[in-house]
XYZ file of N, CA and C in Angstrom:
582
model
N 65.673 -240.774 2.596
C 64.749 -241.699 3.210
C 64.883 -241.713 4.737
N 66.141 -241.544 5.242
C 66.331 -241.543 6.682
C 65.645 -240.352 7.339
N 65.629 -239.221 6.644
C 65.009 -238.039 7.190
C 63.510 -238.264 7.393
N 62.860 -238.861 6.439
C 61.430 -239.132 6.569
C 61.170 -240.116 7.711
N 62.059 -241.115 7.848
C 61.912 -242.109 8.899
C 62.012 -241.450 10.277
N 62.997 -240.530 10.454
C 63.173 -239.846 11.733
C 62.015 -238.890 12.035
N 61.485 -238.264 11.012
C 60.317 -237.396 11.205
C 59.116 -238.220 11.669
N 58.948 -239.378 11.091
C 57.843 -240.262 11.490
C 58.023 -240.705 12.935
N 59.248 -241.067 13.313
C 59.516 -241.460 14.696
C 59.221 -240.328 15.674
N 59.591 -239.118 15.302
C 59.346 -237.976 16.179
C 57.837 -237.750 16.372
N 57.083 -237.874 15.327
C 55.625 -237.714 15.416
C 55.039 -238.834 16.270
N 55.526 -240.058 16.085
C 55.011 -241.179 16.860
C 55.313 -241.019 18.350
N 56.464 -240.410 18.673
C 56.803 -240.187 20.070
C 55.875 -239.160 20.720
N 55.341 -238.249 19.941
C 54.442 -237.224 20.470
C 53.023 -237.747 20.695
N 52.619 -238.780 19.994
C 51.244 -239.278 20.094
C 50.831 -239.702 21.506
N 51.650 -240.476 22.249
C 51.215 -240.819 23.609
C 51.029 -239.593 24.506
N 51.912 -238.616 24.349
C 51.783 -237.398 25.138
C 50.511 -236.632 24.791
N 50.197 -236.549 23.506
C 48.967 -235.883 23.088
C 47.731 -236.646 23.573
N 47.775 -237.962 23.500
C 46.644 -238.769 23.982
C 46.447 -238.571 25.481
N 47.545 -238.556 26.227
C 47.450 -238.341 27.678
C 46.905 -236.945 27.974
N 47.343 -235.951 27.217
C 46.861 -234.588 27.410
C 45.357 -234.494 27.132
N 44.880 -235.113 26.072
C 43.448 -235.129 25.761
C 42.657 -235.847 26.845
N 43.201 -236.952 27.346
C 42.523 -237.698 28.411
C 42.396 -236.845 29.669
N 43.479 -236.167 30.056
C 43.438 -235.305 31.242
C 42.475 -234.136 31.054
N 42.424 -233.577 29.862
C 41.491 -232.474 29.598
C 40.053 -232.958 29.723
N 39.776 -234.158 29.251
C 38.417 -234.708 29.357
C 38.060 -234.965 30.816
N 39.024 -235.428 31.604
C 38.768 -235.672 33.023
C 38.526 -234.373 33.778
N 39.198 -233.307 33.376
C 39.078 -232.024 34.053
C 37.769 -231.311 33.726
N 37.195 -231.620 32.555
C 36.002 -230.883 32.138
C 34.834 -231.214 33.052
N 34.038 -230.212 33.320
C 32.873 -230.374 34.171
C 31.636 -230.107 33.336
N 30.484 -230.513 33.867
C 29.245 -230.192 33.193
C 29.072 -228.685 33.191
N 28.520 -228.128 32.123
C 28.303 -226.684 32.119
C 27.305 -226.290 33.201
N 27.346 -225.008 33.584
C 26.467 -224.515 34.638
C 24.998 -224.733 34.329
N 24.638 -224.805 33.055
C 23.236 -224.988 32.700
C 22.913 -226.449 32.398
N 23.618 -227.363 33.021
C 23.439 -228.786 32.741
C 22.070 -229.293 33.146
N 21.282 -228.500 33.872
C 19.962 -228.924 34.304
C 18.910 -228.780 33.211
N 19.211 -228.072 32.139
C 18.241 -227.887 31.069
C 17.992 -229.201 30.345
N 16.734 -229.513 30.112
C 16.401 -230.732 29.372
C 15.968 -230.411 27.943
N 15.739 -229.145 27.656
C 15.456 -228.720 26.288
C 15.725 -227.223 26.178
N 15.803 -226.742 24.947
C 16.065 -225.333 24.689
C 14.808 -224.516 24.976
N 15.027 -223.338 25.515
C 13.902 -222.452 25.841
C 14.329 -221.011 25.590
N 13.377 -220.175 25.157
C 13.636 -218.762 24.931
C 13.440 -218.027 26.252
N 14.516 -217.621 26.884
C 14.427 -217.048 28.217
C 13.803 -215.666 28.254
N 13.822 -214.943 27.163
C 13.201 -213.615 27.189
C 11.685 -213.716 27.322
N 11.110 -214.895 27.037
C 9.667 -215.100 27.201
C 9.289 -215.448 28.643
N 10.257 -215.772 29.479
C 9.978 -216.225 30.840
C 10.113 -215.066 31.820
N 8.967 -214.548 32.250
C 8.958 -213.390 33.135
C 8.280 -213.680 34.475
N 7.339 -214.625 34.498
C 6.552 -214.897 35.702
C 6.609 -216.375 36.056
N 6.244 -216.689 37.306
C 6.220 -218.089 37.739
C 5.046 -218.318 38.684
N 4.683 -219.583 38.819
C 3.682 -219.994 39.808
C 4.136 -221.307 40.412
N 4.101 -221.387 41.721
C 4.444 -222.631 42.418
C 3.205 -223.521 42.378
N 3.340 -224.716 41.775
C 2.174 -225.591 41.637
C 1.941 -226.432 42.888
N 2.918 -227.291 43.248
C 2.740 -228.108 44.442
C 4.021 -228.812 44.871
N 3.950 -229.350 46.098
C 5.028 -230.139 46.690
C 4.544 -231.578 46.755
N 5.319 -232.492 46.195
C 4.978 -233.909 46.238
C 5.952 -234.634 47.161
N 5.438 -235.588 47.939
C 6.291 -236.436 48.769
C 6.026 -237.879 48.390
N 7.087 -238.674 48.329
C 6.933 -240.083 47.946
C 7.979 -240.924 48.660
N 7.899 -242.227 48.418
C 8.871 -243.144 49.002
C 8.386 -243.704 50.320
N 9.314 -243.855 51.264
C 8.973 -244.372 52.581
C 7.976 -243.460 53.275
N 7.351 -243.964 54.308
C 6.325 -243.200 55.019
C 6.915 -241.938 55.645
N 6.180 -240.831 55.483
C 6.569 -239.549 56.050
C 5.743 -239.269 57.295
N 6.339 -238.638 58.280
C 5.580 -238.130 59.418
C 4.731 -236.968 58.915
N 3.532 -236.837 59.471
C 2.655 -235.745 59.058
C 3.309 -234.385 59.296
N 4.000 -234.243 60.416
C 4.662 -232.972 60.739
C 5.735 -232.634 59.703
N 6.517 -233.631 59.279
C 7.556 -233.394 58.270
C 6.941 -233.017 56.924
N 5.879 -233.686 56.559
C 5.203 -233.384 55.293
C 4.667 -231.950 55.307
N 4.095 -231.531 56.433
C 3.587 -230.161 56.540
C 4.714 -229.137 56.430
N 5.869 -229.442 57.036
C 7.025 -228.542 56.939
C 7.454 -228.408 55.479
N 7.531 -229.527 54.767
C 7.923 -229.492 53.354
C 6.921 -228.702 52.519
N 5.641 -228.914 52.772
C 4.601 -228.224 52.005
C 4.558 -226.730 52.291
N 4.999 -226.332 53.465
C 5.024 -224.921 53.831
C 6.319 -224.244 53.398
N 7.436 -224.927 53.627
C 8.745 -224.332 53.379
C 9.140 -224.332 51.898
N 8.771 -225.366 51.168
C 9.178 -225.462 49.756
C 8.718 -224.268 48.926
N 7.412 -223.906 48.938
C 7.014 -222.743 48.142
C 7.636 -221.433 48.629
N 7.867 -221.338 49.940
C 8.478 -220.123 50.485
C 9.904 -219.945 49.984
N 10.725 -220.999 50.082
C 12.128 -220.914 49.667
C 12.237 -220.754 48.152
N 11.463 -221.550 47.405
C 11.499 -221.445 45.943
C 11.043 -220.049 45.514
N 10.006 -219.520 46.177
C 9.534 -218.175 45.860
C 10.614 -217.125 46.059
N 11.334 -217.220 47.164
C 12.429 -216.265 47.419
C 13.518 -216.386 46.354
N 13.853 -217.625 45.980
C 14.906 -217.835 44.981
C 14.483 -217.309 43.601
N 13.233 -217.541 43.223
C 12.753 -217.069 41.919
C 12.647 -215.540 41.913
N 12.159 -214.957 43.003
C 12.043 -213.501 43.098
C 13.429 -212.861 43.085
N 14.371 -213.482 43.775
C 15.752 -212.971 43.791
C 16.348 -212.932 42.390
N 15.897 -213.833 41.530
C 16.382 -213.885 40.150
C 15.577 -212.978 39.215
N 14.567 -212.285 39.761
C 13.832 -211.312 38.961
C 12.500 -211.786 38.409
N 12.060 -213.001 38.730
C 10.780 -213.510 38.232
C 9.664 -213.050 39.164
N 8.508 -212.775 38.577
C 7.366 -212.286 39.351
C 6.379 -213.417 39.605
N 5.921 -213.541 40.845
C 4.923 -214.560 41.195
C 3.552 -214.110 40.717
N 2.807 -215.045 40.109
C 1.446 -214.755 39.638
C 0.521 -215.906 40.025
N -0.773 -215.622 40.053
C -1.784 -216.639 40.375
C -2.171 -217.456 39.144
N -2.216 -216.811 37.982
C -2.576 -217.479 36.723
C -1.754 -216.888 35.586
N -1.741 -217.585 34.471
C -1.036 -217.093 33.286
C 0.466 -217.063 33.423
N 1.018 -217.975 34.205
C 2.462 -218.010 34.463
C 3.244 -218.476 33.237
N 4.499 -218.013 33.163
C 5.426 -218.487 32.130
C 6.156 -219.738 32.602
N 6.371 -219.846 33.922
C 7.086 -220.981 34.516
C 6.210 -221.585 35.608
N 6.065 -222.885 35.555
C 5.337 -223.624 36.586
C 6.353 -224.447 37.364
N 6.358 -224.339 38.701
C 7.367 -224.991 39.540
C 6.741 -226.166 40.296
N 7.415 -227.325 40.254
C 7.004 -228.506 41.003
C 8.211 -228.993 41.804
N 7.983 -229.256 43.096
C 9.047 -229.767 43.967
C 8.651 -231.160 44.438
N 9.598 -232.114 44.313
C 9.342 -233.505 44.698
C 10.391 -233.955 45.713
N 9.913 -234.359 46.889
C 10.783 -234.904 47.930
C 10.569 -236.412 47.977
N 11.664 -237.161 48.093
C 11.564 -238.620 48.153
C 12.392 -239.131 49.327
N 11.768 -239.992 50.129
C 12.475 -240.640 51.230
C 12.663 -242.104 50.853
N 13.906 -242.567 50.901
C 14.200 -243.949 50.514
C 15.353 -244.491 51.342
N 15.367 -245.797 51.505
C 16.494 -246.461 52.167
C 17.593 -246.620 51.129
N 18.747 -246.027 51.405
C 19.835 -246.086 50.438
C 21.162 -245.834 51.132
N 22.222 -246.140 50.415
C 23.581 -245.825 50.874
C 24.046 -244.612 50.085
N 24.904 -243.810 50.681
C 25.437 -242.690 49.920
C 26.196 -243.223 48.728
N 25.911 -242.695 47.563
C 26.657 -243.083 46.371
C 28.026 -242.409 46.380
N 28.086 -241.268 47.005
C 29.316 -240.486 47.029
C 29.268 -239.569 48.245
N 30.405 -239.286 48.859
C 30.387 -238.348 49.982
C 29.947 -236.945 49.556
N 29.947 -236.662 48.253
C 29.558 -235.348 47.751
C 28.045 -235.201 47.622
N 27.277 -236.283 47.837
C 25.819 -236.210 47.762
C 25.237 -235.358 48.880
N 25.766 -235.482 50.066
C 25.187 -234.839 51.245
C 25.219 -233.322 51.140
N 24.122 -232.689 51.554
C 24.033 -231.230 51.565
C 25.038 -230.629 52.541
N 25.476 -231.418 53.530
C 26.429 -230.939 54.532
C 27.877 -230.979 54.040
N 28.107 -231.555 52.860
C 29.445 -231.617 52.309
C 30.142 -232.932 52.599
N 31.247 -233.201 51.892
C 31.909 -234.497 52.006
C 32.557 -234.760 53.354
N 33.110 -233.750 54.009
C 33.799 -233.971 55.286
C 32.802 -234.409 56.355
N 31.683 -233.697 56.455
C 30.657 -234.067 57.441
C 30.068 -235.431 57.118
N 29.893 -235.706 55.832
C 29.336 -236.988 55.409
C 30.257 -238.144 55.795
N 31.550 -237.975 55.567
C 32.503 -239.026 55.918
C 32.608 -239.196 57.430
N 32.495 -238.110 58.180
C 32.551 -238.188 59.636
C 31.389 -238.975 60.208
N 30.200 -238.830 59.628
C 29.025 -239.567 60.097
C 29.052 -241.017 59.649
N 29.710 -241.304 58.567
C 29.702 -242.638 57.987
C 30.295 -243.694 58.909
N 31.245 -243.290 59.763
C 31.890 -244.257 60.657
C 30.905 -244.842 61.667
N 29.950 -244.025 62.141
C 29.035 -244.504 63.166
C 27.690 -244.945 62.607
N 27.375 -244.561 61.372
C 26.067 -244.883 60.785
C 26.144 -246.192 60.006
N 25.028 -246.926 59.942
C 25.013 -248.135 59.125
C 25.095 -247.786 57.648
N 25.436 -248.758 56.817
C 25.579 -248.525 55.376
C 24.294 -248.070 54.736
N 23.174 -248.614 55.150
C 21.890 -248.208 54.595
C 21.120 -247.428 55.638
N 20.489 -246.354 55.184
C 19.718 -245.515 56.085
C 18.618 -244.852 55.280
N 17.639 -244.310 55.962
C 16.574 -243.568 55.304
C 17.114 -242.188 54.957
N 17.146 -241.871 53.673
C 17.712 -240.601 53.215
C 16.718 -239.876 52.310
N 16.877 -238.580 52.239
C 15.937 -237.745 51.501
C 16.617 -237.152 50.269
N 15.923 -237.277 49.137
C 16.375 -236.711 47.870
C 15.364 -235.666 47.413
N 15.798 -234.795 46.515
C 14.954 -233.706 46.028
C 15.026 -233.614 44.509
N 13.879 -233.337 43.888
C 13.816 -233.023 42.462
C 13.027 -231.727 42.326
N 13.596 -230.761 41.612
C 12.884 -229.528 41.285
C 12.705 -229.506 39.773
N 11.457 -229.341 39.326
C 11.151 -229.308 37.895
C 10.463 -227.998 37.546
N 10.862 -227.426 36.413
C 10.258 -226.194 35.917
C 9.670 -226.460 34.536
N 8.425 -226.054 34.368
C 7.684 -226.270 33.127
C 7.391 -224.919 32.490
N 7.338 -224.907 31.154
C 7.138 -223.668 30.423
C 5.804 -223.648 29.706
N 5.179 -222.496 29.718
C 4.047 -222.194 28.870
C 2.743 -222.881 29.193
N 1.744 -222.607 28.356
C 0.405 -223.152 28.593
C 0.348 -224.677 28.474
N 1.262 -225.267 27.725
C 1.295 -226.730 27.570
C 2.086 -227.401 28.686
N 2.678 -226.611 29.555
C 3.483 -227.115 30.682
C 4.512 -228.143 30.231
N 5.416 -227.710 29.355
C 6.494 -228.574 28.868
C 7.709 -228.434 29.777
N 8.215 -229.562 30.251
C 9.390 -229.566 31.114
C 10.585 -229.002 30.349
N 11.288 -228.024 30.971
C 12.497 -227.494 30.334
C 13.696 -227.489 31.273
N 13.476 -227.666 32.579
C 14.587 -227.617 33.531
C 14.296 -228.582 34.666
N 15.308 -229.368 35.034
C 15.131 -230.368 36.089
C 16.447 -230.540 36.833
N 16.384 -230.455 38.149
C 17.572 -230.670 38.978
C 17.240 -231.701 40.038
N 18.083 -232.721 40.159
C 17.876 -233.776 41.149
C 19.076 -233.835 42.079
N 18.803 -233.849 43.374
C 19.845 -233.995 44.385
C 19.583 -235.295 45.141
N 20.418 -236.301 44.876
C 20.265 -237.598 45.533
C 20.808 -237.541 46.953
N 20.144 -238.229 47.868
C 20.644 -238.396 49.236
C 21.159 -237.092 49.835
N 20.356 -236.051 49.744
C 20.783 -234.734 50.224
C 21.083 -234.741 51.719
N 20.282 -235.492 52.489
C 20.549 -235.618 53.920
C 19.802 -236.823 54.465
N 20.248 -237.297 55.640
C 19.585 -238.421 56.297
C 18.243 -237.964 56.854
N 17.266 -238.854 56.840
C 15.925 -238.509 57.330
C 15.949 -238.085 58.796
N 16.858 -238.651 59.589
C 16.925 -238.266 61.005
C 17.517 -236.874 61.193
N 18.073 -236.288 60.125
C 18.645 -234.944 60.177
C 17.662 -233.896 59.653
N 16.402 -234.235 59.574
C 15.377 -233.361 59.023
C 15.278 -232.062 59.830
N 15.714 -230.956 59.224
C 15.595 -229.636 59.854
C 15.195 -228.622 58.787
N 14.635 -227.502 59.222
C 14.273 -226.464 58.256
C 15.522 -225.905 57.570
N 16.629 -225.877 58.268
C 17.879 -225.401 57.684
C 18.318 -226.292 56.516
N 18.256 -227.607 56.709
C 18.660 -228.523 55.630
C 17.679 -228.461 54.456
N 16.406 -228.331 54.760
C 15.407 -228.207 53.694
C 15.707 -226.956 52.865
N 15.937 -225.842 53.547
C 16.214 -224.579 52.871
C 17.472 -224.675 52.024
N 18.551 -225.193 52.591
C 19.812 -225.301 51.840
C 19.689 -226.233 50.648
N 18.915 -227.307 50.789
C 18.736 -228.246 49.685
C 17.987 -227.584 48.535
N 16.925 -226.861 48.833
C 16.171 -226.157 47.791
C 17.024 -225.082 47.123
N 17.795 -224.345 47.915
C 18.659 -223.315 47.346
C 19.715 -223.926 46.427
N 20.296 -225.043 46.865
C 21.305 -225.706 46.046
C 20.702 -226.229 44.738
N 19.469 -226.711 44.801
C 18.819 -227.221 43.591
C 18.613 -226.121 42.561
N 18.435 -224.885 43.017
C 18.202 -223.770 42.087
C 19.447 -222.927 41.833
N 20.600 -223.367 42.338
C 21.845 -222.602 42.182
C 22.094 -222.151 40.746
N 21.956 -223.045 39.786
C 22.333 -222.740 38.407
C 21.178 -222.224 37.554
N 20.022 -221.997 38.169
C 18.919 -221.473 37.373
C 19.184 -219.999 37.078
N 19.113 -219.604 35.798
C 19.509 -218.240 35.419
C 18.523 -217.164 35.866
N 19.029 -215.951 35.891
C 18.197 -214.798 36.205
C 17.308 -214.460 35.022
N 16.246 -213.743 35.336
C 15.296 -213.338 34.302
C 15.991 -212.443 33.284
N 15.664 -212.637 32.010
C 16.211 -211.814 30.934
C 15.263 -210.649 30.713
N 15.798 -209.450 30.736
C 14.975 -208.261 30.532
C 14.566 -208.184 29.065
N 13.276 -208.127 28.831
C 12.775 -208.040 27.459
C 12.987 -206.630 26.917
N 13.485 -206.548 25.683
C 13.646 -205.246 25.034
C 12.355 -204.912 24.308
N 11.641 -203.870 24.758
C 10.362 -203.552 24.112
C 10.498 -203.090 22.677
N 11.703 -202.707 22.249
C 11.924 -202.217 20.880
C 12.105 -203.362 19.882
N 12.358 -204.575 20.390
C 12.558 -205.703 19.475
C 11.205 -206.212 19.004
N 11.102 -206.530 17.720
C 9.823 -207.067 17.210
C 9.605 -208.493 17.733
N 8.351 -208.871 17.901
C 8.023 -210.215 18.367
C 8.097 -211.179 17.198
N 8.617 -212.363 17.467
C 8.735 -213.397 16.423
C 7.391 -214.098 16.244
N 6.550 -214.068 17.274
C 5.280 -214.769 17.202
C 4.416 -214.171 16.192
């Protein structure tokens, strides 16, 4: 009977260590690289794209800033999609791209929100007020003729509105598409499921 009692004690002593190990593993885990997907999609069907439009919302935008966004957004997104192997088309696209810029008065939720990185964000925080006009970005990709949303990336408080530059716009768009996968080469020898 003593042997069973000691075995039970030994197992009980291991439980806190195992619980702590599981807790640390859960804390270490990150979202997978494809965490932007909102539904499953067959990537071999996605070969072409079309940029639909740039939307601006929130606080009032200067006309010049809105024009920069409307000009630069399709250019940067086009380069990123082409770099991944997708072909731009006028009609009959497999992927429809929508870019949404929002200007709002907010405080940084985290120093990691800023496109400039946490060190630059913390350095500016000492002299800036807690609330400021900041710009966020949402990039949405829709699939097929029914235009069903399958991928969405949102970057909150990417930069302060007073820091509006083409460089920050470009970096924000590139960061939003960082985890979007490259085009899958279709095998012409495989039979179609359709």
